[in-house]
mmCIF file of C-alpha atoms in Angstrom:
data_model
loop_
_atom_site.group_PDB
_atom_site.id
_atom_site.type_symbol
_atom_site.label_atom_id
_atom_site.label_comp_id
_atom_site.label_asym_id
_atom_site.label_seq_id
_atom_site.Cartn_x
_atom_site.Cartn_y
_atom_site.Cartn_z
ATOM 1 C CA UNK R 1 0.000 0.000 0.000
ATOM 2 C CA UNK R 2 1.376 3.413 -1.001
ATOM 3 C CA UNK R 3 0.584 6.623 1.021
ATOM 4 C CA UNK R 4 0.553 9.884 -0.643
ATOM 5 C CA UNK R 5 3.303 12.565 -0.559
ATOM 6 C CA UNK R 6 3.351 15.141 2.407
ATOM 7 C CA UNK R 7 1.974 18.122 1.629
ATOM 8 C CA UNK R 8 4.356 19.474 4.241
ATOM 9 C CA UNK R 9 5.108 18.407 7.546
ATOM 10 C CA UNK R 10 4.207 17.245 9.831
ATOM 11 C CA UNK R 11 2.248 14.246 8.078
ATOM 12 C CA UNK R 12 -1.528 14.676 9.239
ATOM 13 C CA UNK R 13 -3.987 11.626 8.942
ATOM 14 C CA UNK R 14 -7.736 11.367 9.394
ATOM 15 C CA UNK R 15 -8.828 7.937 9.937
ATOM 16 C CA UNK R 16 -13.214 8.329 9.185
ATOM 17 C CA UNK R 17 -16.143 6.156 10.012
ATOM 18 C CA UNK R 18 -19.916 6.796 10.069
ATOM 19 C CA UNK R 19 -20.552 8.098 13.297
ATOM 20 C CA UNK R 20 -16.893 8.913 14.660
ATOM 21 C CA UNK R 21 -17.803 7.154 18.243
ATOM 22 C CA UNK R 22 -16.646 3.822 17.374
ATOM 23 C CA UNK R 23 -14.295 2.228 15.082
ATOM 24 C CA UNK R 24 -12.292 5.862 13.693
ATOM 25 C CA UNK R 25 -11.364 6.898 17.541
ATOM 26 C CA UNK R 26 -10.632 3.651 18.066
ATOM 27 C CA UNK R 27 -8.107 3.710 15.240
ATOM 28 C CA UNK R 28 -7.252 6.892 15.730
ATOM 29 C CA UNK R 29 -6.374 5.936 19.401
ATOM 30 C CA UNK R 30 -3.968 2.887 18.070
ATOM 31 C CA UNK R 31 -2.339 5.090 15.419
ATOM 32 C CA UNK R 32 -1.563 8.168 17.934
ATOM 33 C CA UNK R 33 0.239 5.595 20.335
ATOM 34 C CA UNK R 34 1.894 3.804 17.684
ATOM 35 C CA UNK R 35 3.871 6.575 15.739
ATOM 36 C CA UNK R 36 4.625 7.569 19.344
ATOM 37 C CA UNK R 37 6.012 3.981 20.315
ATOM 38 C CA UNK R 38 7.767 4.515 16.723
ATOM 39 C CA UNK R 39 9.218 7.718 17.375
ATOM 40 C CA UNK R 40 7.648 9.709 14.464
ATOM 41 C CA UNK R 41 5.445 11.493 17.225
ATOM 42 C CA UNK R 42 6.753 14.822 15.957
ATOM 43 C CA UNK R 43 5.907 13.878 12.127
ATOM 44 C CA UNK R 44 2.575 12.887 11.899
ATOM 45 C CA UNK R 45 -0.501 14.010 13.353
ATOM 46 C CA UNK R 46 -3.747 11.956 13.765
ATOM 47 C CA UNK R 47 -7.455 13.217 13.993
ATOM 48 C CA UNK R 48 -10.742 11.270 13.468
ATOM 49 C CA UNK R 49 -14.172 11.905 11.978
ATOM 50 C CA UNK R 50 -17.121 10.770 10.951
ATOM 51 C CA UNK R 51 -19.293 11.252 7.564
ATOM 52 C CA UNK R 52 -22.928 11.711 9.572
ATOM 53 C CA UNK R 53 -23.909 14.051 12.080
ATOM 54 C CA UNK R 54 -25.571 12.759 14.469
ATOM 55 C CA UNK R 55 -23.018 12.044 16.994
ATOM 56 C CA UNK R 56 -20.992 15.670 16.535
ATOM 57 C CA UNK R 57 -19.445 16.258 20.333
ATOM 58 C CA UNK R 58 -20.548 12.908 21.840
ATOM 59 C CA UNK R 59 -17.489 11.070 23.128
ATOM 60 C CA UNK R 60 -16.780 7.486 21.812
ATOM 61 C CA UNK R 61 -19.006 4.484 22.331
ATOM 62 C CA UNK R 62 -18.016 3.362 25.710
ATOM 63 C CA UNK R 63 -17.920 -0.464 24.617
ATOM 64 C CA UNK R 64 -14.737 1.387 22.264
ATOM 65 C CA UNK R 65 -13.525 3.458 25.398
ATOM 66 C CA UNK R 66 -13.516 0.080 27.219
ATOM 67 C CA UNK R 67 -12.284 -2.310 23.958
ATOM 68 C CA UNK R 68 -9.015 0.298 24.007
ATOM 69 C CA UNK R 69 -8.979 0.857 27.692
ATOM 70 C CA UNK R 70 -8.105 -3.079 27.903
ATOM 71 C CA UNK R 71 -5.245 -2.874 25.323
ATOM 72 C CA UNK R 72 -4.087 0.305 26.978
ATOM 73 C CA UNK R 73 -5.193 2.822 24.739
ATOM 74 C CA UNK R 74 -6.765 6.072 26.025
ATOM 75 C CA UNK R 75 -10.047 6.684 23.875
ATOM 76 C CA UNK R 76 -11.609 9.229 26.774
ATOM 77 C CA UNK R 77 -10.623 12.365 25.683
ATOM 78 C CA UNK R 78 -12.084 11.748 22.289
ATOM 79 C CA UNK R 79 -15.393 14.058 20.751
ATOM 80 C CA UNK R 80 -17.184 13.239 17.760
ATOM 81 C CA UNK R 81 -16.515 15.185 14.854
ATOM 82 C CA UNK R 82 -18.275 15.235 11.127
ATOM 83 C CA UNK R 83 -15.487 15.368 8.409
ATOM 84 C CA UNK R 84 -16.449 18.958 6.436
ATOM 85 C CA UNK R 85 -15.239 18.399 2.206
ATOM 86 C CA UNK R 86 -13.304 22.210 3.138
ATOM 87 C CA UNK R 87 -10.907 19.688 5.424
ATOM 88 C CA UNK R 88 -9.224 17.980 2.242
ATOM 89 C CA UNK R 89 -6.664 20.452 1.649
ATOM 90 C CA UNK R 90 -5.484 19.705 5.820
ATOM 91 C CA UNK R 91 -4.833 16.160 5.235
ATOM 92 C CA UNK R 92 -2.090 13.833 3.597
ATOM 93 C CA UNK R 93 -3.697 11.054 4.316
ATOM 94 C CA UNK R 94 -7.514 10.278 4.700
ATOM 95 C CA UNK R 95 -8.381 6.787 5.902
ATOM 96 C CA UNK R 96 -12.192 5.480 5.749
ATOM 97 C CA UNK R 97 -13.193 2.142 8.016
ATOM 98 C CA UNK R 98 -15.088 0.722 4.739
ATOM 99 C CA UNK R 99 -16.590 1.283 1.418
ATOM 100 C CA UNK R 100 -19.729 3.370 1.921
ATOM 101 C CA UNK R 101 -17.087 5.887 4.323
ATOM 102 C CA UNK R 102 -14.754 5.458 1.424
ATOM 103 C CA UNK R 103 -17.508 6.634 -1.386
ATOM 104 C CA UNK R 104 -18.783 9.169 0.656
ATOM 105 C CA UNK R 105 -15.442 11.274 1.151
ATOM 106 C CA UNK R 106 -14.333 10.827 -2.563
ATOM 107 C CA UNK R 107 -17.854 12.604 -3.073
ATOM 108 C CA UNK R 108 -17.480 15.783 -0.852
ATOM 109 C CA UNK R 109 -13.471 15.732 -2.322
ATOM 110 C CA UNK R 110 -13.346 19.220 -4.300
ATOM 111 C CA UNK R 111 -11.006 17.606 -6.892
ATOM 112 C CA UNK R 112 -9.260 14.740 -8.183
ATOM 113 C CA UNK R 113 -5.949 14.944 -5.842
ATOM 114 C CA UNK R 114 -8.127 15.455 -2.651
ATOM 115 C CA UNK R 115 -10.192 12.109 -3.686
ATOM 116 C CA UNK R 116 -6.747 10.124 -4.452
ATOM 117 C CA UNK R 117 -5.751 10.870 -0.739
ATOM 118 C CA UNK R 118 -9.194 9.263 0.507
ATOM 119 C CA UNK R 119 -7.771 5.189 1.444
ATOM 120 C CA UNK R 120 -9.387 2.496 3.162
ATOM 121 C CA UNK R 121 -7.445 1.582 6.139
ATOM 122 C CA UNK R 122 -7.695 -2.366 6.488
ATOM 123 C CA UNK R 123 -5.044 -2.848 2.937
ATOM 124 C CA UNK R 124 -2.595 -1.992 5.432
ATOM 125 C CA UNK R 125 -3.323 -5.435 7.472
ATOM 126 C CA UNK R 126 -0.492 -7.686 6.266
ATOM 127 C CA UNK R 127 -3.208 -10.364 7.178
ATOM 128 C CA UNK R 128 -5.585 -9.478 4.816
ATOM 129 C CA UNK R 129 -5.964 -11.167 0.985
ATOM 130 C CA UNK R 130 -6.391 -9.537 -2.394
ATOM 131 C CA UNK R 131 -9.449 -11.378 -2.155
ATOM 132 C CA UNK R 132 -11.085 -10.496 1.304
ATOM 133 C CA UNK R 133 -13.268 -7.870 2.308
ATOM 134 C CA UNK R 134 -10.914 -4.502 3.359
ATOM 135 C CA UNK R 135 -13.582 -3.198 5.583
ATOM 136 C CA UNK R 136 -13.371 -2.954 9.562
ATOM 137 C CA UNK R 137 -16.782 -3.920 10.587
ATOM 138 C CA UNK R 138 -18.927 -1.530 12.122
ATOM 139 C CA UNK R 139 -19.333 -3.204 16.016
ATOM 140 C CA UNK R 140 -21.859 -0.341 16.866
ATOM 141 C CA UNK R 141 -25.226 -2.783 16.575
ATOM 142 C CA UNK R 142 -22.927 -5.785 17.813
ATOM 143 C CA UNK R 143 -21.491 -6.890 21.300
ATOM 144 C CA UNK R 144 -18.553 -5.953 22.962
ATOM 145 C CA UNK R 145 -16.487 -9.248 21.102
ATOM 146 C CA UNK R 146 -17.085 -7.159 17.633
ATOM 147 C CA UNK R 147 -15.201 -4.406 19.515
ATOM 148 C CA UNK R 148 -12.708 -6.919 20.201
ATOM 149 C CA UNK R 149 -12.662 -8.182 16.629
ATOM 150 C CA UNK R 150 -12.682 -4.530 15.079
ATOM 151 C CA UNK R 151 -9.807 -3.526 17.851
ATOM 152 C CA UNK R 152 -7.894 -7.166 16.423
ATOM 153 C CA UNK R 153 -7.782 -5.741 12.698
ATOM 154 C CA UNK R 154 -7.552 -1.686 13.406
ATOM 155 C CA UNK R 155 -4.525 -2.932 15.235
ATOM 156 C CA UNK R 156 -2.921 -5.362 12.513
ATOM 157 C CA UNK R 157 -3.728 -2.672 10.147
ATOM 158 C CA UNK R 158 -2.257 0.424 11.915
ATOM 159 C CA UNK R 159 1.132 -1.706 12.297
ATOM 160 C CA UNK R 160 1.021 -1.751 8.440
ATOM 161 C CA UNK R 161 -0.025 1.837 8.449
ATOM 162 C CA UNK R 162 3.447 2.852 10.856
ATOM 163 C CA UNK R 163 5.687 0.980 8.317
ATOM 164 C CA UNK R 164 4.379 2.582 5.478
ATOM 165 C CA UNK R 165 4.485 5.980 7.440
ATOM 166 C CA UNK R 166 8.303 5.749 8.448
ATOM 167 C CA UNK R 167 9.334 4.720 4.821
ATOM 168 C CA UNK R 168 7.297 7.329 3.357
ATOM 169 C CA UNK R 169 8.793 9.817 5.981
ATOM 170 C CA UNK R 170 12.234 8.216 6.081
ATOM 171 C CA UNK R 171 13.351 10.710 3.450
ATOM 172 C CA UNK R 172 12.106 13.851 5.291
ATOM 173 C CA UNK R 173 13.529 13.162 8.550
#
């Protein structure tokens, strides 16, 4: 999987869901602690969003809270956000959970280089096949194991994610 060039630094990535309480904070969560652990802390910078509205300034699902909690992740601080199409031009790198997240953000893109930064994060999972799905199930209608499950594959996928990130950055640092 190849990430797109910097715009500047440092490298800022968005990862997106639906509602931004469950599976983006939790990746964004995993990806913040990572590039820490990593030490490119200093050269990238990780937000979350969602595509609806409905959950603007709630914090995360607590089943996600308590899914990252367990794996010692902090996912308190986090507030629901709606990704705005004026954000584009603040992002290298714009990760959606699965394919309707995906469609939706290449819509509100205002151009063709905005849309071409617009990725789904699970190709990053070395675990995954050319042939399986490269969605991260939604666990919001499930039970705490599909937090579990979605936490499992955010995770393989993120450590993907950081290699790509430090040979993409290796260059610039």
């Amino acid at each position: 999987m190849s990430l797109p060039t910097p715009q500047g630094s440092p490298y800022r990535v968005s990862m997106v869901c639906l509602g931004n309480i469950c599976r983006s904070p939790m990746a964004a969560a995993v990806l913040q602690s990572k590039v820490e652990h990593a030490g490119l802390g200093e050269d990238v910078v990780v937000e979350s969003a969602g595509t609806g509205s409905w959950h603007v300034g709630d914090p995360a699902d607590p089943r996600a809270i308590a899914a990252l909690a367990r794996r010692g992740y902090d996912g308190e601080s986090h507030r629901a956000r709606q990704f705005a199409s004026e954000w584009f031009d603040g992002y290298d790198l714009i990760l959606a959970m699965d394919y309707d997240n995906l469609r939706t953000l290449r819509r509100l893109a205002p151009d063709d280089d905005a849309a071409q930064r617009v990725q789904l994060l699970r190709p990053f999972d070395v675990a995954v096949t050319d042939a399986e799905d490269h969605a991260v199930p939604d666990p919001y209608y499930g039970h705490e194991s599909d937090f579990e499950t979605g936490l499992d594959i955010i995770e393989r996928s993120v450590d993907g994610l950081v290699s790509a990130l430090q040979a993409r950055l290796a260059p610039v640092r």
